[in-house]
PDB file of N, CA and C in Angstrom:
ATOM      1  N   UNK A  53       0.852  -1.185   0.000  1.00 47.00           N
ATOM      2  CA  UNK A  53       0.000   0.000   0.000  1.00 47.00           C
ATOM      3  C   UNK A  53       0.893   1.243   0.000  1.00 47.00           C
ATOM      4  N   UNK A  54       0.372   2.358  -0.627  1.00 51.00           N
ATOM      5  CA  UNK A  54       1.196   3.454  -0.809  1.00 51.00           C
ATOM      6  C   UNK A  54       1.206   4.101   0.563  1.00 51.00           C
ATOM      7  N   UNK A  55       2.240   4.934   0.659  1.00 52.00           N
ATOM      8  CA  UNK A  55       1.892   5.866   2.063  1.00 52.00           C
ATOM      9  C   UNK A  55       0.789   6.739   2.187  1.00 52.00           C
ATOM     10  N   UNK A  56      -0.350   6.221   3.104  1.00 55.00           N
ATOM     11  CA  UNK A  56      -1.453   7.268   3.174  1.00 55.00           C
ATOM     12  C   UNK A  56      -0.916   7.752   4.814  1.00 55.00           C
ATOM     13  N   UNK A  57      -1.586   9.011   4.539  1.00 57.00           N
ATOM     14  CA  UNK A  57      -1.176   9.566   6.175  1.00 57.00           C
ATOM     15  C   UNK A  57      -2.518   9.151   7.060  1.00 57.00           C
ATOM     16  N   UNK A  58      -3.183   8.185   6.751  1.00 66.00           N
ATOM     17  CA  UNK A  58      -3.661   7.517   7.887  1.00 66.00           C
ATOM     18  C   UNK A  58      -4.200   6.174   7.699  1.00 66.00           C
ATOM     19  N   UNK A  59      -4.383   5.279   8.738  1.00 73.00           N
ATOM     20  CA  UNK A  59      -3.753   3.881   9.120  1.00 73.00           C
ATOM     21  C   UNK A  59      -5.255   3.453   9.126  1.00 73.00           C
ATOM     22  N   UNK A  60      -5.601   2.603   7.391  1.00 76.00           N
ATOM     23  CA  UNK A  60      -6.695   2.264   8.034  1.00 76.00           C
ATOM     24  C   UNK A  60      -6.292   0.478   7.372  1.00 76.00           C
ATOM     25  N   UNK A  61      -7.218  -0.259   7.824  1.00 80.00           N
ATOM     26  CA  UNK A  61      -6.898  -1.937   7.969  1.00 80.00           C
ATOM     27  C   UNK A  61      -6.975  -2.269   6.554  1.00 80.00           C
ATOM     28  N   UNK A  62      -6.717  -3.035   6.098  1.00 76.00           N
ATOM     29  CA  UNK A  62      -6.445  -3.676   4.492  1.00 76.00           C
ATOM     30  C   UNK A  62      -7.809  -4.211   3.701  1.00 76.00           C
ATOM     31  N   UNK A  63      -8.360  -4.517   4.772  1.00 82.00           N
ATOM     32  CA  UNK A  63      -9.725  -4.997   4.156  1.00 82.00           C
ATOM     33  C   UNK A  63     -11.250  -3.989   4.776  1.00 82.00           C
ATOM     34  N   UNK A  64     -10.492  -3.025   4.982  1.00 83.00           N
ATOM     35  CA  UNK A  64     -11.419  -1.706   5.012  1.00 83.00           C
ATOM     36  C   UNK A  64     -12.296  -1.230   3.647  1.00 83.00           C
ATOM     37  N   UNK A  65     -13.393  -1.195   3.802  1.00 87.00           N
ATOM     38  CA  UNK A  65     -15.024  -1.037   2.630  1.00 87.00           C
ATOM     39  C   UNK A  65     -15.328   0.239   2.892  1.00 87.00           C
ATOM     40  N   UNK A  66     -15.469   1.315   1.975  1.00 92.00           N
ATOM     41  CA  UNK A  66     -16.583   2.542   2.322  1.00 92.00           C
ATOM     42  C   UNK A  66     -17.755   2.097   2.325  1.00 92.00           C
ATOM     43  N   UNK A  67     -18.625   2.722   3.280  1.00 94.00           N
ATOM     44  CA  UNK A  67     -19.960   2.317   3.482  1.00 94.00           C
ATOM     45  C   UNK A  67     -20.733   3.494   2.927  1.00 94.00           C
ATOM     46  N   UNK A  68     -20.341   4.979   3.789  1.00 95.00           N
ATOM     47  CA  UNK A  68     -21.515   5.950   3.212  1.00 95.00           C
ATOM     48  C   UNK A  68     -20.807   6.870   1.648  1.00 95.00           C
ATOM     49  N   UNK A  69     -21.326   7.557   0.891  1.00 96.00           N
ATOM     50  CA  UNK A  69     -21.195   8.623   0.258  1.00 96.00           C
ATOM     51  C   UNK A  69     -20.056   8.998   0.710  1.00 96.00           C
ATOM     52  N   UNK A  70     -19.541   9.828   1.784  1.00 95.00           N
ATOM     53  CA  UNK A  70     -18.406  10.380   2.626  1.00 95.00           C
ATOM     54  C   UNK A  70     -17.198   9.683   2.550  1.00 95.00           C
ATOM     55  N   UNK A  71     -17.694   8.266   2.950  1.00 93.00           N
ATOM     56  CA  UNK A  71     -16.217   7.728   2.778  1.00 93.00           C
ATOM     57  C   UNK A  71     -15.619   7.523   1.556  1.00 93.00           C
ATOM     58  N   UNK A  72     -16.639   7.052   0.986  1.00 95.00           N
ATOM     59  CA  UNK A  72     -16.802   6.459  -0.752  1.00 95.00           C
ATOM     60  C   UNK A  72     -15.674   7.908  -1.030  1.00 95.00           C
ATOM     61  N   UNK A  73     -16.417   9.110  -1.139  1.00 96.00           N
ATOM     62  CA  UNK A  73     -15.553  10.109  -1.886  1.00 96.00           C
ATOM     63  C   UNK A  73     -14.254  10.189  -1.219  1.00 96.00           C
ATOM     64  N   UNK A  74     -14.008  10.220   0.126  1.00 93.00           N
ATOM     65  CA  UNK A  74     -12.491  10.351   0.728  1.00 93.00           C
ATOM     66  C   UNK A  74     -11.690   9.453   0.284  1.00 93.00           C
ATOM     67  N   UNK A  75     -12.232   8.157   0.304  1.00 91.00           N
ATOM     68  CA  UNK A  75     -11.569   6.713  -0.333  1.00 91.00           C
ATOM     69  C   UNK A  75     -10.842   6.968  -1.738  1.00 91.00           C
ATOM     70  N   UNK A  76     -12.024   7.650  -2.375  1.00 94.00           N
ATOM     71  CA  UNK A  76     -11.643   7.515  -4.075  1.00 94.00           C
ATOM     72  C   UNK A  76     -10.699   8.492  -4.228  1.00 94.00           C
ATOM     73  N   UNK A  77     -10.559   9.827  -3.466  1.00 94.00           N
ATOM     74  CA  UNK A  77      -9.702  10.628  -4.028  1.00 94.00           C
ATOM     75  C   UNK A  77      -8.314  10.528  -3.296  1.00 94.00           C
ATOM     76  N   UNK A  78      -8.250   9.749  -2.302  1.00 90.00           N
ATOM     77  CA  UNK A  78      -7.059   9.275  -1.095  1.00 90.00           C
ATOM     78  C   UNK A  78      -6.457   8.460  -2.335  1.00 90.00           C
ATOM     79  N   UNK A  79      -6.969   7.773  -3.140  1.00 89.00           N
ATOM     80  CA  UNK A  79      -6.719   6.346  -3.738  1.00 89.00           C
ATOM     81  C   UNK A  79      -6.201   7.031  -5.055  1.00 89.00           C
ATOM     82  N   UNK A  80      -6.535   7.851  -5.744  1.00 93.00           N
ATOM     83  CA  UNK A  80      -6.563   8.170  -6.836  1.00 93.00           C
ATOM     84  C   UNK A  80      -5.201   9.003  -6.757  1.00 93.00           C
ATOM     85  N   UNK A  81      -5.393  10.109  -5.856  1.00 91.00           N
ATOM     86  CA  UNK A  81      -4.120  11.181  -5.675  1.00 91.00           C
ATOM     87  C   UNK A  81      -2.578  10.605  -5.299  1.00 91.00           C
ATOM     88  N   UNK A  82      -2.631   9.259  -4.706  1.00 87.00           N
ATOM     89  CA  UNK A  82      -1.875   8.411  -4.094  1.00 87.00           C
ATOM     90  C   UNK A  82      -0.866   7.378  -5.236  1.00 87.00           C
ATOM     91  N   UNK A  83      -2.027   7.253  -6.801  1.00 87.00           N
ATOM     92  CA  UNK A  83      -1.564   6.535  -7.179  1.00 87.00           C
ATOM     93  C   UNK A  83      -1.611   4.543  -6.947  1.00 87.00           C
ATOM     94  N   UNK A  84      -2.993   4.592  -6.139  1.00 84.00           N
ATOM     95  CA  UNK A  84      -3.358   3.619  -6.090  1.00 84.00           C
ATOM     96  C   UNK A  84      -4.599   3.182  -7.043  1.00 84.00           C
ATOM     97  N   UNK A  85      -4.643   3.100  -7.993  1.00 84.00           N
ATOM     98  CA  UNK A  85      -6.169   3.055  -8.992  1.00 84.00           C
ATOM     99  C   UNK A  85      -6.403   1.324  -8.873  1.00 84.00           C
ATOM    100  N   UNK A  86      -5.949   0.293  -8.032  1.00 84.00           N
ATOM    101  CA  UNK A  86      -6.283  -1.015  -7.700  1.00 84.00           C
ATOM    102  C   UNK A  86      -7.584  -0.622  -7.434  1.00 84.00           C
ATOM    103  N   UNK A  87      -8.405  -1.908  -7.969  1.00 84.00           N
ATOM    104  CA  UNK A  87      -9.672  -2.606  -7.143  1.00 84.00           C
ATOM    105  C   UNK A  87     -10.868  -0.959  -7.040  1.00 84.00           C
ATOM    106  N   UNK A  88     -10.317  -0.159  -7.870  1.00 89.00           N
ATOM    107  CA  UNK A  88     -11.763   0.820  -7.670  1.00 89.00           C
ATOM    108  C   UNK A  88     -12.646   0.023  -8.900  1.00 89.00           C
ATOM    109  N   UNK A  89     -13.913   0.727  -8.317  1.00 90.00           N
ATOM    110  CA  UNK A  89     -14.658  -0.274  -9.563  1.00 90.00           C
ATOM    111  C   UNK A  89     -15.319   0.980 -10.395  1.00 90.00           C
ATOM    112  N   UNK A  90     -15.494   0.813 -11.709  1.00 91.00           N
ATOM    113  CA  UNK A  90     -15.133   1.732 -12.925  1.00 91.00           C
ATOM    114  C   UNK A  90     -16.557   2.003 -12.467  1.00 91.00           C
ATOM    115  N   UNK A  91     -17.628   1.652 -12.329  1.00 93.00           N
ATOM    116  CA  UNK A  91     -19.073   2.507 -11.790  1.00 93.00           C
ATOM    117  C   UNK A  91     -19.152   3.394 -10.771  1.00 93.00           C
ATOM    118  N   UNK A  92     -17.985   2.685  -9.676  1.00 94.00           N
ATOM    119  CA  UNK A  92     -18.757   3.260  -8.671  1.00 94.00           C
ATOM    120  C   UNK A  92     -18.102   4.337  -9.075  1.00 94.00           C
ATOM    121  N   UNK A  93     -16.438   4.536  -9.412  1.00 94.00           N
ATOM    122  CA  UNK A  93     -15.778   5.727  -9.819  1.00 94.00           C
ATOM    123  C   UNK A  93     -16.181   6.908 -10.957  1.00 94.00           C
ATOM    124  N   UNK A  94     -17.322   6.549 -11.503  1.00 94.00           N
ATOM    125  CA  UNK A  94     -18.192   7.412 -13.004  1.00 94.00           C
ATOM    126  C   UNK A  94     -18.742   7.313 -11.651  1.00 94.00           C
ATOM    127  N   UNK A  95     -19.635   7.011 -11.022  1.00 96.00           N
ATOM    128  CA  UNK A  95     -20.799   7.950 -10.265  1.00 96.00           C
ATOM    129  C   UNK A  95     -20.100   8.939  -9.489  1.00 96.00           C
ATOM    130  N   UNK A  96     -19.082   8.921  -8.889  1.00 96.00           N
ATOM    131  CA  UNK A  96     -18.553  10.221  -8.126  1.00 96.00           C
ATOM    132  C   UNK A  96     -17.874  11.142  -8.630  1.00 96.00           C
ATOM    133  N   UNK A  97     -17.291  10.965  -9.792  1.00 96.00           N
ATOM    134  CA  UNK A  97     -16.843  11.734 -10.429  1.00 96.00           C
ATOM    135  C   UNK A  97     -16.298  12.975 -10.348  1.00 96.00           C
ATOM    136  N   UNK A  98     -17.889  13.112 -11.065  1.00 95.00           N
ATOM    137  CA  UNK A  98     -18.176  14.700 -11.260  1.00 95.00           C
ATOM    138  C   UNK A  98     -18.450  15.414  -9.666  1.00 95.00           C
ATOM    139  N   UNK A  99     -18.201  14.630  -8.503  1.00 96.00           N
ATOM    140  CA  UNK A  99     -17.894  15.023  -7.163  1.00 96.00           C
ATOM    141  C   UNK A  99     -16.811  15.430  -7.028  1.00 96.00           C
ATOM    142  N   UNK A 100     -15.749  14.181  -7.192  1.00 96.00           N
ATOM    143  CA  UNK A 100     -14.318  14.290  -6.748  1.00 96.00           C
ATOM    144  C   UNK A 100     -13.873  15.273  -7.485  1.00 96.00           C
ATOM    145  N   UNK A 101     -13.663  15.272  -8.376  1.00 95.00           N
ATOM    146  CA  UNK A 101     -12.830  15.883  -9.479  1.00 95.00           C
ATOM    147  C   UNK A 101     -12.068  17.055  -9.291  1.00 95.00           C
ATOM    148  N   UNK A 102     -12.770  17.828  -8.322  1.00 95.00           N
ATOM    149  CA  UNK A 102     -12.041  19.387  -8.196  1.00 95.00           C
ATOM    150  C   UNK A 102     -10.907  18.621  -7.340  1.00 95.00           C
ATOM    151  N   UNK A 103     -10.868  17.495  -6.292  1.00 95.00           N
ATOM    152  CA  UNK A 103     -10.076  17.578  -5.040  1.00 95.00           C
ATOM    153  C   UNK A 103      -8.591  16.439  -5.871  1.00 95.00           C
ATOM    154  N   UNK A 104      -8.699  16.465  -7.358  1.00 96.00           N
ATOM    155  CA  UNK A 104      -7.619  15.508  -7.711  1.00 96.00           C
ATOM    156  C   UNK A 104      -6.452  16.093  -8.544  1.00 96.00           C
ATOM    157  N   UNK A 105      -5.786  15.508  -9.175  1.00 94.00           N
ATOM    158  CA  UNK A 105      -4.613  16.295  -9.256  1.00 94.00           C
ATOM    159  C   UNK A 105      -4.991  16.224 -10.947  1.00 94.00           C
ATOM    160  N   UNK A 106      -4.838  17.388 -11.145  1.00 94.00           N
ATOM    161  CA  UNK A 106      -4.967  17.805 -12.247  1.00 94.00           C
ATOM    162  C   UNK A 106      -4.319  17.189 -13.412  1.00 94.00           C
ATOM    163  N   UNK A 107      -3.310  16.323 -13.713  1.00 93.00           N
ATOM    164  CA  UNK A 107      -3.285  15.149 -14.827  1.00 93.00           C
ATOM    165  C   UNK A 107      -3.995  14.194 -14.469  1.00 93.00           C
ATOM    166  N   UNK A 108      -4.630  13.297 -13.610  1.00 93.00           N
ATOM    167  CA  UNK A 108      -5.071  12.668 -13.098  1.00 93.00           C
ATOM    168  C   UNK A 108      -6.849  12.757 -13.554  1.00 93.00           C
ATOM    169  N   UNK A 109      -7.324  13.713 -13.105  1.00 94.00           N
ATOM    170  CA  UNK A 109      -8.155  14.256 -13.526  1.00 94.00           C
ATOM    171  C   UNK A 109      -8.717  14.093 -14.947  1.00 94.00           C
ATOM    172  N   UNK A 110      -7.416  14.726 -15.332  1.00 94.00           N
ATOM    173  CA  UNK A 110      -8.087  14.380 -16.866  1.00 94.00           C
ATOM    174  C   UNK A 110      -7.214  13.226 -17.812  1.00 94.00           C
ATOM    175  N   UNK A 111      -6.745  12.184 -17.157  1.00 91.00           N
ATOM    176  CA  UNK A 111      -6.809  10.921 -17.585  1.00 91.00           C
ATOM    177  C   UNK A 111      -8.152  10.106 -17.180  1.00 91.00           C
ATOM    178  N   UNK A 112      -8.593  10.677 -16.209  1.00 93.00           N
ATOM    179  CA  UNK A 112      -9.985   9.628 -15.358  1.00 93.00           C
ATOM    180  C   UNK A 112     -10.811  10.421 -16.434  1.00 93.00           C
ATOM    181  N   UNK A 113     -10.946  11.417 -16.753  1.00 92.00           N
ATOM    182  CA  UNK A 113     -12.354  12.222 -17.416  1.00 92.00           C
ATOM    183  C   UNK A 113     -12.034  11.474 -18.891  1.00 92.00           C
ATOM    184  N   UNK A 114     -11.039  11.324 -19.625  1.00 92.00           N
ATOM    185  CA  UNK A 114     -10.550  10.608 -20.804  1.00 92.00           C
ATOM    186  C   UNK A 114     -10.992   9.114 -20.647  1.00 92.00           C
ATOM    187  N   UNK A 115     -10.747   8.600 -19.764  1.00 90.00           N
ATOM    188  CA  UNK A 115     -11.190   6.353 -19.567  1.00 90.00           C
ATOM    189  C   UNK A 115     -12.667   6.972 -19.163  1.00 90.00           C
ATOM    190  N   UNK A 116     -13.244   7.749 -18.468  1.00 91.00           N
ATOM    191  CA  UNK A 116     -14.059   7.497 -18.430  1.00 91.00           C
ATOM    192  C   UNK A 116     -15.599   7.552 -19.183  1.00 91.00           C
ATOM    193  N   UNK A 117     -14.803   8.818 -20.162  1.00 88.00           N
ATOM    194  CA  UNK A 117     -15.771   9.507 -21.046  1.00 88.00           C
ATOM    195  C   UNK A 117     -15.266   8.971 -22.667  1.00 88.00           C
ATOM    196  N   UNK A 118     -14.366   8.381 -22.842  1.00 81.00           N
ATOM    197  CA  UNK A 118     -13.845   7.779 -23.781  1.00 81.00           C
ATOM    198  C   UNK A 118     -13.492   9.242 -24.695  1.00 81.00           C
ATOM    199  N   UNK A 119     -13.113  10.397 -23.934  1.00 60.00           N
ATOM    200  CA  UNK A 119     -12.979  12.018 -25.063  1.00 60.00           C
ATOM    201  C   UNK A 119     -11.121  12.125 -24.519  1.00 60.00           C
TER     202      UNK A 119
END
């Protein structure tokens, strides 16, 4: 696992909205794109998007929008 600055267990699940988005953009900005699943990541999207790093961003808006 990459270095996140906080310690959570390996087989840790987001449950609400909240985590879901902290998860995806912890995961994404980190350089971890394992095991996200390509739906749930198109439904938040257009959430996360401001909080990611700007190549990143628009490689996910490119796989995801096929533009």
């Amino acid at each position: 696992m990459m270095n996140w600055d906080y310690d959570i267990k390996p087989d840790w699940k987001p449950k609400t909205p909240e985590e879901w988005r902290w998860f995806l953009v912890r995961k994404i900005n980190y350089n971890d794109l394992r095991d996200i699943p390509k739906d749930t990541l198109k439904y938040y999207f257009p959430v996360i998007r401001k909080y990611l790093d700007p190549g990143k961003k628009e490689l996910l808006n490119y796989f995801l929008n096929n533009r």
